Short mmCIF file of C-alpha atoms in Angstrom, two decimals:
data_model
loop_
_atom_site.label_atom_id
_atom_site.label_comp_id
_atom_site.label_asym_id
_atom_site.label_seq_id
_atom_site.Cartn_x
_atom_site.Cartn_y
_atom_site.Cartn_z
CA MET A 147 0.00 0.00 0.00
CA LEU A 148 2.93 2.25 0.57
CA SER A 149 3.68 4.41 -2.46
CA LYS A 150 4.89 7.95 -2.83
CA THR A 151 3.18 8.15 -6.21
CA LEU A 152 -0.09 8.31 -4.25
CA VAL A 153 0.84 11.70 -2.82
CA PHE A 154 1.24 13.92 -5.88
CA LEU A 155 4.94 13.00 -5.89
CA GLY A 156 5.31 15.42 -3.01
CA LEU A 157 5.44 19.19 -2.76
CA GLY A 158 8.43 19.97 -4.89
CA LEU A 159 11.54 21.23 -3.18
CA ALA A 160 12.73 24.69 -2.39
CA SER A 161 16.39 25.51 -2.88
CA ALA A 162 18.93 23.52 -0.90
CA THR A 163 19.87 26.56 1.17
CA SER A 164 16.32 27.23 2.27
CA CYS A 165 15.12 23.68 2.89
CA VAL A 166 18.01 22.10 4.79
CA ALA A 167 17.54 22.80 8.46
CA THR A 168 20.58 24.79 9.55
CA ALA A 169 20.50 23.35 13.04
CA HIS A 170 21.38 19.95 11.61
CA ALA A 171 23.51 20.97 8.64
CA ALA A 172 26.85 19.62 9.90
CA ALA A 173 28.20 16.66 7.95
CA PRO A 174 27.79 13.29 9.72
CA ALA A 175 30.85 11.91 11.47
CA MET A 176 31.64 9.04 9.10
CA PRO A 177 35.39 8.41 9.25
CA ALA A 178 37.12 9.02 5.92
CA GLU A 179 38.80 5.62 6.05
CA ALA A 180 35.47 3.87 6.62
CA ARG A 181 33.87 5.83 3.78
CA ALA A 182 36.59 4.80 1.34
CA THR A 183 36.57 1.18 2.48
CA LEU A 184 32.80 0.80 2.37
CA SER A 185 32.47 2.64 -0.94
CA GLU A 186 35.03 0.35 -2.55
CA ALA A 187 33.31 -2.76 -1.18
CA ILE A 188 29.88 -1.61 -2.37
CA ALA A 189 31.21 -0.90 -5.87
CA ALA A 190 32.89 -4.32 -6.01
CA ASP A 191 29.58 -5.91 -4.95
CA HIS A 192 27.52 -4.12 -7.63
CA ASP A 193 26.89 -7.05 -9.95
CA GLN A 194 26.23 -9.45 -7.09
CA ALA A 195 23.79 -6.93 -5.58
CA LEU A 196 21.84 -6.93 -8.86
CA SER A 197 21.80 -10.72 -8.85
CA ARG A 198 20.50 -10.85 -5.29
CA LEU A 199 17.73 -8.39 -6.11
CA ARG A 200 16.79 -10.39 -9.22
CA GLU A 201 16.58 -13.54 -7.12
CA TRP A 202 14.24 -11.79 -4.71
CA ILE A 203 12.04 -10.40 -7.50
CA ALA A 204 11.85 -13.88 -9.05
CA LEU A 205 10.03 -15.15 -5.94
CA PRO A 206 6.79 -13.16 -5.65
CA SER A 207 5.11 -13.52 -2.27
CA ILE A 208 1.53 -12.44 -2.96
CA ASN A 209 -0.53 -12.67 0.19
CA ALA A 210 -3.81 -11.96 -1.60
CA GLU A 211 -3.24 -15.21 -3.49
CA LYS A 212 -1.58 -17.00 -0.54
CA LEU A 213 1.37 -17.45 -2.89
CA ASN A 214 4.89 -18.20 -1.57
CA ARG A 215 4.16 -17.05 1.95
CA GLN A 216 6.45 -19.55 3.66
CA GLU A 217 8.96 -19.48 0.82
CA GLY A 218 9.07 -15.69 0.96
CA ALA A 219 9.78 -15.73 4.69
CA GLU A 220 12.51 -18.34 4.27
CA LEU A 221 14.23 -16.29 1.55
CA MET A 222 13.96 -13.18 3.72
CA GLN A 223 15.58 -15.11 6.56
CA ARG A 224 18.45 -16.31 4.34
CA MET A 225 19.03 -12.81 2.99
CA LEU A 226 19.36 -11.36 6.50
CA LEU A 227 21.81 -14.03 7.62
CA ASP A 228 23.81 -13.70 4.41
CA ALA A 229 24.04 -9.92 4.88
CA GLY A 230 25.56 -10.33 8.32
CA PHE A 231 22.72 -10.55 10.83
CA ASP A 232 23.60 -12.63 13.89
CA THR A 233 20.18 -14.25 14.02
CA ALA A 234 17.04 -14.33 11.88
CA ARG A 235 13.97 -16.14 13.19
CA ILE A 236 10.75 -16.93 11.35
CA ILE A 237 7.70 -16.00 13.44
CA PRO A 238 4.49 -17.88 12.58
CA THR A 239 1.22 -15.91 12.51
CA ASP A 240 -2.36 -16.70 11.63
CA GLY A 241 -1.42 -15.68 8.07
CA ALA A 242 1.93 -15.08 6.40
CA PRO A 243 4.91 -15.59 8.73
CA GLY A 244 7.15 -12.76 9.84
CA VAL A 245 10.93 -12.65 10.22
CA PHE A 246 12.86 -11.10 13.10
CA GLY A 247 16.56 -10.38 12.74
CA ARG A 248 19.20 -9.05 15.15
CA LEU A 249 22.65 -7.66 14.53
CA ASP A 250 24.51 -6.81 17.73
CA ALA A 251 27.50 -4.54 17.11
CA GLY A 252 28.05 -3.79 20.76
CA ALA A 253 27.05 -0.18 20.06
CA PRO A 254 25.24 2.11 22.49
CA THR A 255 22.53 2.92 19.92
CA THR A 256 20.01 0.45 18.49
CA LEU A 257 18.01 1.09 15.33
CA ALA A 258 14.83 -0.79 14.39
CA VAL A 259 14.13 -1.49 10.70
CA TYR A 260 10.83 -2.46 9.07
CA PHE A 261 10.77 -4.67 5.95
CA MET A 262 7.97 -6.18 3.90
CA TYR A 263 8.68 -9.15 1.64
CA ASP A 264 5.29 -9.36 -0.07
CA VAL A 265 4.26 -7.71 -3.34
CA LYS A 266 1.12 -6.84 -5.26
CA GLN A 267 -0.49 -9.05 -7.90
CA PHE A 268 0.37 -8.54 -11.56
CA GLU A 269 -0.82 -9.40 -15.07
CA ALA A 270 2.27 -10.31 -17.10
CA HIS A 271 0.69 -9.37 -20.45
CA GLU A 272 0.42 -5.73 -19.28
CA TRP A 273 4.19 -5.41 -18.85
CA SER A 274 6.78 -4.45 -21.46
CA GLN A 275 9.30 -6.73 -19.70
CA PRO A 276 8.77 -10.01 -17.81
CA PRO A 277 7.70 -8.95 -14.29
CA LEU A 278 9.76 -11.59 -12.48
CA GLU A 279 13.10 -11.31 -14.27
CA GLY A 280 14.47 -7.98 -13.09
CA ARG A 281 15.71 -6.93 -16.50
CA LEU A 282 17.78 -3.77 -16.91
CA VAL A 283 16.35 -1.19 -19.30
CA GLU A 284 17.87 2.08 -20.53
CA ARG A 285 15.53 5.04 -20.69
CA ASP A 286 15.78 8.81 -20.32
CA GLY A 287 19.40 8.70 -19.23
CA LYS A 288 18.70 6.10 -16.56
CA THR A 289 19.38 2.40 -16.13
CA VAL A 290 16.42 0.90 -14.33
CA MET A 291 15.47 -2.58 -13.18
CA ILE A 292 11.91 -3.58 -14.05
CA GLY A 293 10.12 -6.13 -11.91
CA ARG A 294 7.28 -6.61 -9.46
CA GLY A 295 8.46 -5.33 -6.10
CA ALA A 296 11.42 -3.46 -7.61
CA ILE A 297 10.59 -0.19 -5.82
CA ASN A 298 7.90 -1.39 -3.41
CA GLN A 299 9.90 -2.41 -1.44
CA LYS A 300 12.52 -4.97 -2.49
CA GLY A 301 14.92 -2.58 -4.23
CA PRO A 302 15.46 -0.15 -1.33
CA GLU A 303 15.45 -2.98 1.21
CA ALA A 304 18.00 -5.03 -0.74
CA THR A 305 20.18 -1.93 -1.02
CA LEU A 306 20.15 -1.44 2.74
CA LEU A 307 21.26 -5.07 3.08
CA THR A 308 24.05 -4.34 0.58
CA ALA A 309 25.27 -1.58 2.90
CA ILE A 310 25.17 -3.89 5.92
CA ARG A 311 26.99 -6.57 3.94
CA ALA A 312 29.79 -4.08 3.18
CA PHE A 313 30.42 -3.62 6.89
CA LYS A 314 30.62 -7.40 7.26
CA THR A 315 32.93 -8.09 4.29
CA THR A 316 35.37 -5.29 5.18
CA GLY A 317 35.39 -5.91 8.91
CA THR A 318 34.26 -2.34 9.53
CA PRO A 319 32.47 -2.04 12.89
CA LEU A 320 28.81 -1.26 12.45
CA PRO A 321 28.09 2.02 14.29
CA VAL A 322 24.67 0.92 15.59
CA ASN A 323 22.94 -2.30 16.55
CA ILE A 324 20.05 -3.30 14.29
CA VAL A 325 16.82 -5.14 15.01
CA LEU A 326 14.71 -5.87 11.94
CA VAL A 327 11.06 -6.86 11.67
CA ALA A 328 9.73 -8.18 8.34
CA GLU A 329 6.21 -9.15 7.36
CA GLY A 330 4.52 -10.72 4.37
CA GLU A 331 1.08 -9.11 4.54
CA GLU A 332 1.63 -5.38 3.99
CA GLU A 333 -0.08 -5.38 0.61
CA THR A 334 -3.24 -6.84 2.14
CA GLY A 335 -3.34 -4.63 5.21
CA SER A 336 -0.87 -6.26 7.62
CA GLU A 337 -3.68 -8.28 9.16
CA ASN A 338 -1.42 -10.20 11.53
CA PHE A 339 1.50 -7.79 11.95
CA GLY A 340 0.51 -7.20 15.58
CA GLN A 341 1.31 -10.85 16.29
CA ILE A 342 4.88 -10.19 15.11
CA THR A 343 5.50 -6.93 16.98
CA GLY A 344 3.79 -8.47 20.01
CA ASP A 345 6.19 -11.43 20.11
CA PRO A 346 7.99 -11.14 23.49
CA GLU A 347 11.49 -11.19 21.98
CA VAL A 348 10.54 -8.62 19.33
CA ALA A 349 8.81 -6.36 21.84
CA LYS A 350 11.83 -6.42 24.14
CA ALA A 351 14.20 -5.62 21.28
CA LEU A 352 12.05 -2.74 20.03
CA ALA A 353 11.99 -1.25 23.53
CA ASP A 354 15.76 -0.68 23.26
CA ALA A 355 15.59 1.10 19.88
CA VAL A 356 15.74 4.88 19.31
CA GLY A 357 13.40 4.67 16.34
CA VAL A 358 12.22 2.76 13.30
CA ILE A 359 13.08 3.30 9.63
CA LEU A 360 11.64 2.00 6.38
CA PRO A 361 14.07 2.08 3.42
CA VAL A 362 12.71 4.00 0.42
CA ALA A 363 13.95 5.56 -2.83
CA TRP A 364 11.86 8.69 -3.33
CA GLN A 365 14.26 11.28 -4.73
CA GLY A 366 12.64 13.87 -6.97
CA ASN A 367 14.04 14.57 -10.41
CA ASP A 368 15.73 17.65 -8.94
CA GLY A 369 17.62 15.35 -6.56
CA GLY A 370 15.70 16.47 -3.47
CA VAL A 371 14.13 14.38 -0.74
CA GLU A 372 11.12 14.95 1.49
CA ILE A 373 11.19 13.85 5.12
CA TYR A 374 7.69 12.79 6.14
CA LEU A 375 6.91 13.25 9.83
CA GLY A 376 4.02 10.81 9.70
CA ALA A 377 1.57 9.04 7.44
CA LYS A 378 -2.16 8.74 7.11
CA GLY A 379 -3.83 5.54 8.17
CA VAL A 380 -6.09 3.55 5.88
CA ALA A 381 -9.05 1.22 6.17
CA GLU A 382 -10.24 -0.90 3.25
CA VAL A 383 -13.78 -2.22 3.13
CA GLN A 384 -16.19 -3.70 0.64
CA LEU A 385 -19.90 -2.83 0.68
CA VAL A 386 -22.24 -5.41 -0.81
CA ALA A 387 -25.92 -5.31 -1.71
CA ASP A 388 -26.99 -8.92 -2.28
CA GLY A 389 -30.61 -9.64 -3.11
CA ALA A 390 -30.28 -13.33 -2.37
CA LYS A 391 -29.02 -12.73 1.17
CA SER A 392 -31.00 -9.64 2.12
CA GLY A 393 -34.31 -10.33 0.38
CA ARG A 394 -34.19 -6.80 -1.00
CA GLY A 395 -33.93 -7.68 -4.67
CA PRO A 396 -33.81 -10.82 -6.77
CA GLY A 397 -31.79 -13.89 -5.90
CA MET A 398 -30.75 -14.12 -9.52
CA GLU A 399 -30.50 -11.82 -12.52
CA ILE A 400 -34.00 -11.01 -13.80
CA HIS A 401 -35.62 -8.98 -16.59
CA SER A 402 -35.55 -5.20 -16.04
CA SER A 403 -39.29 -4.92 -16.79
CA LEU A 404 -39.75 -6.26 -13.25
CA GLY A 405 -38.09 -3.16 -11.85
CA ALA A 406 -41.54 -1.80 -11.09
CA SER A 407 -42.11 -4.52 -8.50
CA VAL A 408 -38.66 -5.83 -7.45
CA GLU A 409 -35.90 -3.80 -5.82
CA ASN A 410 -32.61 -3.35 -7.67
CA PRO A 411 -29.50 -4.10 -5.50
CA ALA A 412 -27.42 -1.77 -7.67
CA TRP A 413 -29.63 1.20 -6.79
CA ARG A 414 -29.66 0.07 -3.17
CA LEU A 415 -25.86 0.21 -3.06
CA VAL A 416 -25.71 3.56 -4.87
CA LYS A 417 -28.11 5.11 -2.37
CA ALA A 418 -26.07 3.77 0.54
CA LEU A 419 -22.84 5.08 -0.96
CA ASP A 420 -24.35 8.50 -1.49
CA THR A 421 -24.80 8.95 2.25
CA LEU A 422 -21.06 8.57 2.94
CA VAL A 423 -20.07 11.97 1.51
CA ALA A 424 -21.66 15.40 1.37
CA ASP A 425 -23.27 16.72 -1.80
CA ASP A 426 -19.89 18.07 -2.93
CA GLY A 427 -18.77 14.47 -3.49
CA TYR A 428 -15.65 14.55 -1.32
CA THR A 429 -16.36 15.80 2.23
CA PRO A 430 -16.83 12.79 4.56
CA ALA A 431 -20.39 12.65 5.95
CA ILE A 432 -20.24 9.45 8.01
CA ASP A 433 -21.66 10.11 11.47
CA GLY A 434 -18.87 10.95 13.92
CA TRP A 435 -16.19 10.66 11.25
CA MET A 436 -14.71 14.09 11.85
CA ASP A 437 -15.09 14.15 15.63
CA ASP A 438 -11.51 13.12 16.42
CA VAL A 439 -9.72 14.81 13.51
CA ARG A 440 -6.88 16.96 14.86
CA PRO A 441 -6.21 20.05 12.71
CA LEU A 442 -2.70 20.74 11.50
CA SER A 443 -0.70 23.00 13.79
CA ASP A 444 0.65 26.35 12.62
CA GLU A 445 4.11 24.76 12.54
CA GLN A 446 2.91 21.91 10.31
CA ILE A 447 1.23 24.34 7.91
CA ALA A 448 4.43 26.38 7.83
CA LEU A 449 6.38 23.27 6.85
CA ILE A 450 4.04 22.72 3.92
CA GLU A 451 4.30 26.33 2.79
CA SER A 452 8.09 26.42 3.04
CA GLY A 453 8.41 23.36 0.82
CA ILE A 454 6.55 24.79 -2.19
CA ARG A 455 8.80 25.94 -5.03
CA PRO A 456 7.99 27.63 -8.34
CA GLY A 457 6.85 25.12 -10.94
CA ALA A 458 5.85 22.44 -8.43
CA GLU A 459 2.13 22.76 -9.12
CA ALA A 460 2.56 22.45 -12.89
CA ALA A 461 4.78 19.41 -12.41
CA ALA A 462 2.25 17.76 -10.09
CA LYS A 463 -0.63 18.38 -12.51
CA LYS A 464 1.39 16.91 -15.37
CA GLU A 465 2.36 13.84 -13.36
CA LEU A 466 -1.19 13.18 -12.18
CA LYS A 467 -2.85 14.26 -15.45
CA VAL A 468 -5.24 16.56 -13.60
CA GLN A 469 -6.35 20.05 -14.56
CA GLY A 470 -7.10 21.38 -11.09
CA TRP A 471 -7.69 20.65 -7.43
CA ILE A 472 -10.85 20.06 -5.41
CA ALA A 473 -13.20 23.07 -5.25
CA GLY A 474 -10.85 25.03 -7.49
CA GLU A 475 -8.44 25.49 -4.58
CA ASP A 476 -4.99 26.99 -5.01
CA TYR A 477 -1.98 24.67 -4.72
CA ARG A 478 -1.12 25.67 -1.16
CA SER A 479 -4.67 24.96 0.04
CA SER A 480 -4.75 21.65 -1.80
CA LEU A 481 -1.52 20.55 -0.08
CA VAL A 482 -2.89 21.48 3.33
CA ARG A 483 -6.03 19.49 2.52
CA LEU A 484 -3.92 16.56 1.35
CA ALA A 485 -2.07 16.39 4.64
CA SER A 486 -4.93 17.19 6.98
CA GLN A 487 -8.14 15.70 5.64
CA PRO A 488 -9.51 12.15 6.00
CA THR A 489 -11.02 10.71 2.85
CA VAL A 490 -13.83 8.43 1.68
CA THR A 491 -12.82 6.90 -1.64
CA ILE A 492 -14.68 4.56 -3.97
CA GLN A 493 -11.98 2.39 -5.56
CA GLY A 494 -14.36 0.51 -7.81
CA LEU A 495 -17.98 -0.44 -8.45
CA VAL A 496 -19.20 -3.74 -9.84
CA GLY A 497 -22.77 -4.77 -10.53
CA GLY A 498 -24.78 -6.29 -13.32
CA TYR A 499 -24.06 -6.35 -17.01
CA THR A 500 -21.14 -4.30 -18.36
CA GLY A 501 -20.66 -5.84 -21.82
CA PRO A 502 -21.47 -4.33 -25.22
CA GLY A 503 -24.97 -3.04 -25.78
CA GLY A 504 -27.76 -3.32 -23.25
CA LYS A 505 -29.17 -6.41 -21.55
CA THR A 506 -32.35 -5.05 -19.91
CA SER A 507 -31.79 -6.95 -16.68
CA ILE A 508 -31.70 -6.34 -12.92
CA PRO A 509 -28.59 -7.69 -11.17
CA SER A 510 -28.93 -9.72 -8.00
CA ARG A 511 -25.76 -8.29 -6.48
CA ALA A 512 -23.72 -5.09 -6.51
CA GLU A 513 -20.54 -4.28 -4.61
CA ALA A 514 -18.16 -1.42 -4.08
CA LYS A 515 -14.58 -1.36 -2.86
CA LEU A 516 -13.73 1.63 -0.68
CA ASP A 517 -10.84 2.96 1.33
CA PHE A 518 -10.78 5.56 4.05
CA ARG A 519 -7.62 7.57 4.78
CA LEU A 520 -7.30 8.41 8.46
CA VAL A 521 -5.49 11.25 10.22
CA PRO A 522 -4.56 11.83 13.88
CA ASP A 523 -6.46 11.38 16.21
CA MET A 524 -8.85 9.05 14.37
CA GLN A 525 -8.93 5.54 15.79
CA ALA A 526 -8.55 2.69 13.32
CA ASP A 527 -10.55 0.29 15.50
CA GLU A 528 -13.61 2.59 15.33
CA VAL A 529 -13.84 2.76 11.52
CA VAL A 530 -16.07 -0.25 10.91
CA SER A 531 -18.33 0.37 13.91
CA LYS A 532 -18.94 4.00 12.89
CA LEU A 533 -19.65 2.95 9.30
CA ARG A 534 -22.04 0.24 10.45
CA ALA A 535 -23.89 2.59 12.76
CA HIS A 536 -24.15 5.24 10.03
CA LEU A 537 -25.66 2.82 7.50
CA ASP A 538 -28.01 1.22 10.04
CA LYS A 539 -29.34 4.61 11.17
CA ARG A 540 -30.39 5.31 7.56
CA GLY A 541 -32.09 1.96 7.08
CA PHE A 542 -29.27 0.21 5.22
CA THR A 543 -29.03 -2.71 7.62
CA ASP A 544 -28.99 -5.04 4.62
CA ILE A 545 -25.73 -3.63 3.21
CA GLN A 546 -22.91 -6.00 4.10
CA ILE A 547 -19.53 -4.67 5.22
CA VAL A 548 -16.56 -6.88 4.36
CA THR A 549 -13.46 -5.60 6.11
CA GLY A 550 -9.94 -5.57 4.72
CA GLY A 551 -6.71 -4.22 6.14
CA ILE A 552 -6.78 -1.31 8.57
CA TYR A 553 -3.82 0.88 9.57
CA GLY A 554 -3.87 3.70 12.06
CA PRO A 555 -2.14 7.02 11.27
CA THR A 556 1.40 7.74 12.46
CA GLU A 557 3.12 10.86 13.71
CA THR A 558 6.75 11.57 14.61
CA SER A 559 8.36 14.65 16.15
CA ARG A 560 10.80 16.58 13.99
CA ASP A 561 13.11 16.56 17.04
CA ALA A 562 13.34 12.75 17.15
CA ALA A 563 16.90 11.44 16.91
CA ILE A 564 16.21 9.49 13.70
CA VAL A 565 14.83 12.63 12.01
CA ARG A 566 17.78 14.76 13.10
CA ALA A 567 20.19 12.02 11.96
CA LEU A 568 18.47 11.83 8.57
CA GLU A 569 18.80 15.60 8.17
CA LYS A 570 22.51 15.34 9.01
CA ALA A 571 23.04 12.52 6.53
CA LEU A 572 21.21 14.36 3.74
CA ALA A 573 23.13 17.56 4.43
CA GLY A 574 26.42 15.67 4.45
CA ALA A 575 25.48 14.03 1.13
CA ASP A 576 24.58 17.45 -0.34
CA VAL A 577 20.99 16.29 -0.92
CA PRO A 578 18.40 19.10 -0.45
CA HIS A 579 15.38 18.22 1.64
CA THR A 580 12.15 19.53 3.10
CA LEU A 581 10.17 18.34 6.10
CA THR A 582 6.53 17.51 5.44
CA PRO A 583 3.91 16.85 8.14
CA ARG A 584 2.36 13.74 6.69
CA LEU A 585 2.51 11.25 3.84
CA ALA A 586 -0.91 10.87 2.22
CA GLY A 587 -0.16 7.17 1.68
CA SER A 588 -0.19 4.57 4.44
CA TRP A 589 1.93 1.84 6.03
CA PRO A 590 1.59 -0.24 9.21
CA GLY A 591 3.91 2.08 11.14
CA TYR A 592 1.27 2.68 13.80
CA ARG A 593 2.34 -0.66 15.26
CA PHE A 594 5.60 1.10 16.11
CA THR A 595 4.46 4.65 16.85
CA ASP A 596 1.42 3.76 18.99
CA PRO A 597 1.63 2.33 22.51
CA PRO A 598 3.00 0.04 23.79
CA VAL A 599 6.01 0.43 21.43
CA SER A 600 5.77 4.24 21.04
CA LEU A 601 8.80 4.79 18.80
CA PRO A 602 9.40 7.54 16.23
CA ALA A 603 9.38 6.29 12.64
CA VAL A 604 10.67 7.79 9.40
CA PHE A 605 11.31 6.82 5.76
CA VAL A 606 15.02 6.83 4.88
CA GLY A 607 16.79 6.71 1.52
CA ILE A 608 17.78 8.37 -1.71
CA GLY A 609 17.42 7.01 -5.26
CA GLN A 610 14.31 6.61 -7.37
CA GLY A 611 11.67 4.23 -8.57
CA GLY A 612 8.11 4.21 -9.84
CA GLN A 613 5.01 2.35 -11.02
CA ALA A 614 4.47 0.71 -7.63
CA HIS A 615 1.45 -1.64 -7.87
CA ALA A 616 1.39 -1.03 -11.64
CA PRO A 617 2.87 -2.61 -14.78
CA ASP A 618 6.57 -1.93 -15.45
CA GLU A 619 7.41 -1.17 -11.83
CA TRP A 620 11.00 0.08 -11.79
CA TYR A 621 13.96 0.87 -9.55
CA LEU A 622 16.87 3.15 -10.43
CA ILE A 623 20.22 1.38 -10.83
CA ASP A 624 22.33 4.14 -12.42
CA ALA A 625 21.70 7.63 -13.81
CA GLU A 626 23.56 10.06 -16.00
CA ASP A 627 22.28 12.92 -13.84
CA PRO A 628 24.68 13.17 -10.87
CA LYS A 629 21.86 14.49 -8.65
CA LEU A 630 20.14 11.09 -8.80
CA ALA A 631 21.58 8.26 -6.75
CA GLY A 632 22.16 4.84 -8.29
CA ILE A 633 22.22 1.78 -6.06
CA ASP A 634 25.90 2.08 -5.08
CA ARG A 635 25.39 5.65 -3.88
CA GLN A 636 22.14 4.64 -2.18
CA ALA A 637 23.92 1.89 -0.27
CA LEU A 638 26.67 4.26 0.86
CA PHE A 639 24.02 6.74 1.99
CA PHE A 640 22.49 4.12 4.25
CA ALA A 641 25.93 3.70 5.84
CA GLU A 642 26.19 7.47 6.23
CA PHE A 643 22.82 7.53 7.95
CA LEU A 644 23.91 4.83 10.41
CA TYR A 645 26.97 6.88 11.34
CA ALA A 646 24.85 10.02 11.65
CA LEU A 647 22.44 8.21 13.96
CA ALA A 648 25.30 6.89 16.09
CA ASN A 649 26.51 10.47 16.52
CA THR A 650 23.10 11.99 17.29
CA LYS A 651 22.04 12.42 20.91
CA PRO A 652 18.67 10.83 21.74
#
């Protein structure tokens, strides 16, 4: 579910001088000898790193299809041990197993890392390259690897492991200890992730960490990076109007002439859906939905405003193929809305005949897939109950609610050690950045940021990729533009971040 392409591709960056926080602008204390040693090892490992990523892409773990769940966990376990982790244990759950790894460097600082090893489904005929081969393709001055999971999230995760491997192969002491938690159900809502983070050994290890990171590769074409201080939550549900089960409509498809005497489940669903938003078509209207929404602070709004640069709006419209924003709002207002507002979204509607011509029939069943984006302080465990109560109050007791994955929102202080370390690492790497209050996409980070774990969490990385969840998903390997980081530079940046974190006071 995690994808930066779901957030307009960000705000667009201001100049490096204005967006890098001066309080954290000192270069990270990575010893010159370690930098040279690790850089040389990463470069020497380049071809093998590509081979390891191809091997991972070749094994798709698709939880929605219950495909390769155990095999995916076993490969994840082997990859951690091969990269230098001391231990890697498979944790059974009621669904796909998780993996817990530890690397004890004897350091005073411990970092937690989140991985996912599952990927989205794919239709091979929609791709220009085989989706499970990880082929290299040249385009627009870039060498990219195409494959399912290439950017979401196997590419960035494999590159972090390449960095850790470099410490192992060169005998360079790792500056921090690492505990790593991996799951195989992120793309279906992390249904059983709580069983992994709740494992006694995992919970104890997380309690010693200063924060949690998720490796990403979200550099903009101008070379800049956004630091997200949180993410929206998400709840996926399916609403179903079924004449056979409810008695409100036919139990089979019937002739439309009978519409004068028999209810149509498609209309029943449409009427129910119409109550979920106001007449404007986008303001949530579910009873109690907005009660717990916390408005953005003045500081958070200022962060959004400071990150807008000339040309960003035009670039966003071109990328999204849109002509304007909701209610004709200006770009600044649309970005504030994007960060602050919960949403009610119809993903898709299915019901009755959709082939060529007409069929003059009444369907027996209609269904809609929806997702709701949640913001602080909305409670994920209240989503379904509020939706049920809203529908029941309006007489739609017959509409079935089929629940999917549900994530709560996350929020992290800009003063957290992992955020300050990331700013140091980016400044030291001469990568401009902005801080942004909230990612409009979602991930199961609330398992870390909420009690009882209560850790700050942030996305870390440079590099690029795209087409997550879509055909021709890609991950940047090399680029002619020196502002864009290929995988060797990405791996070295992860090492720089670890040193920055080790030298950042909690």
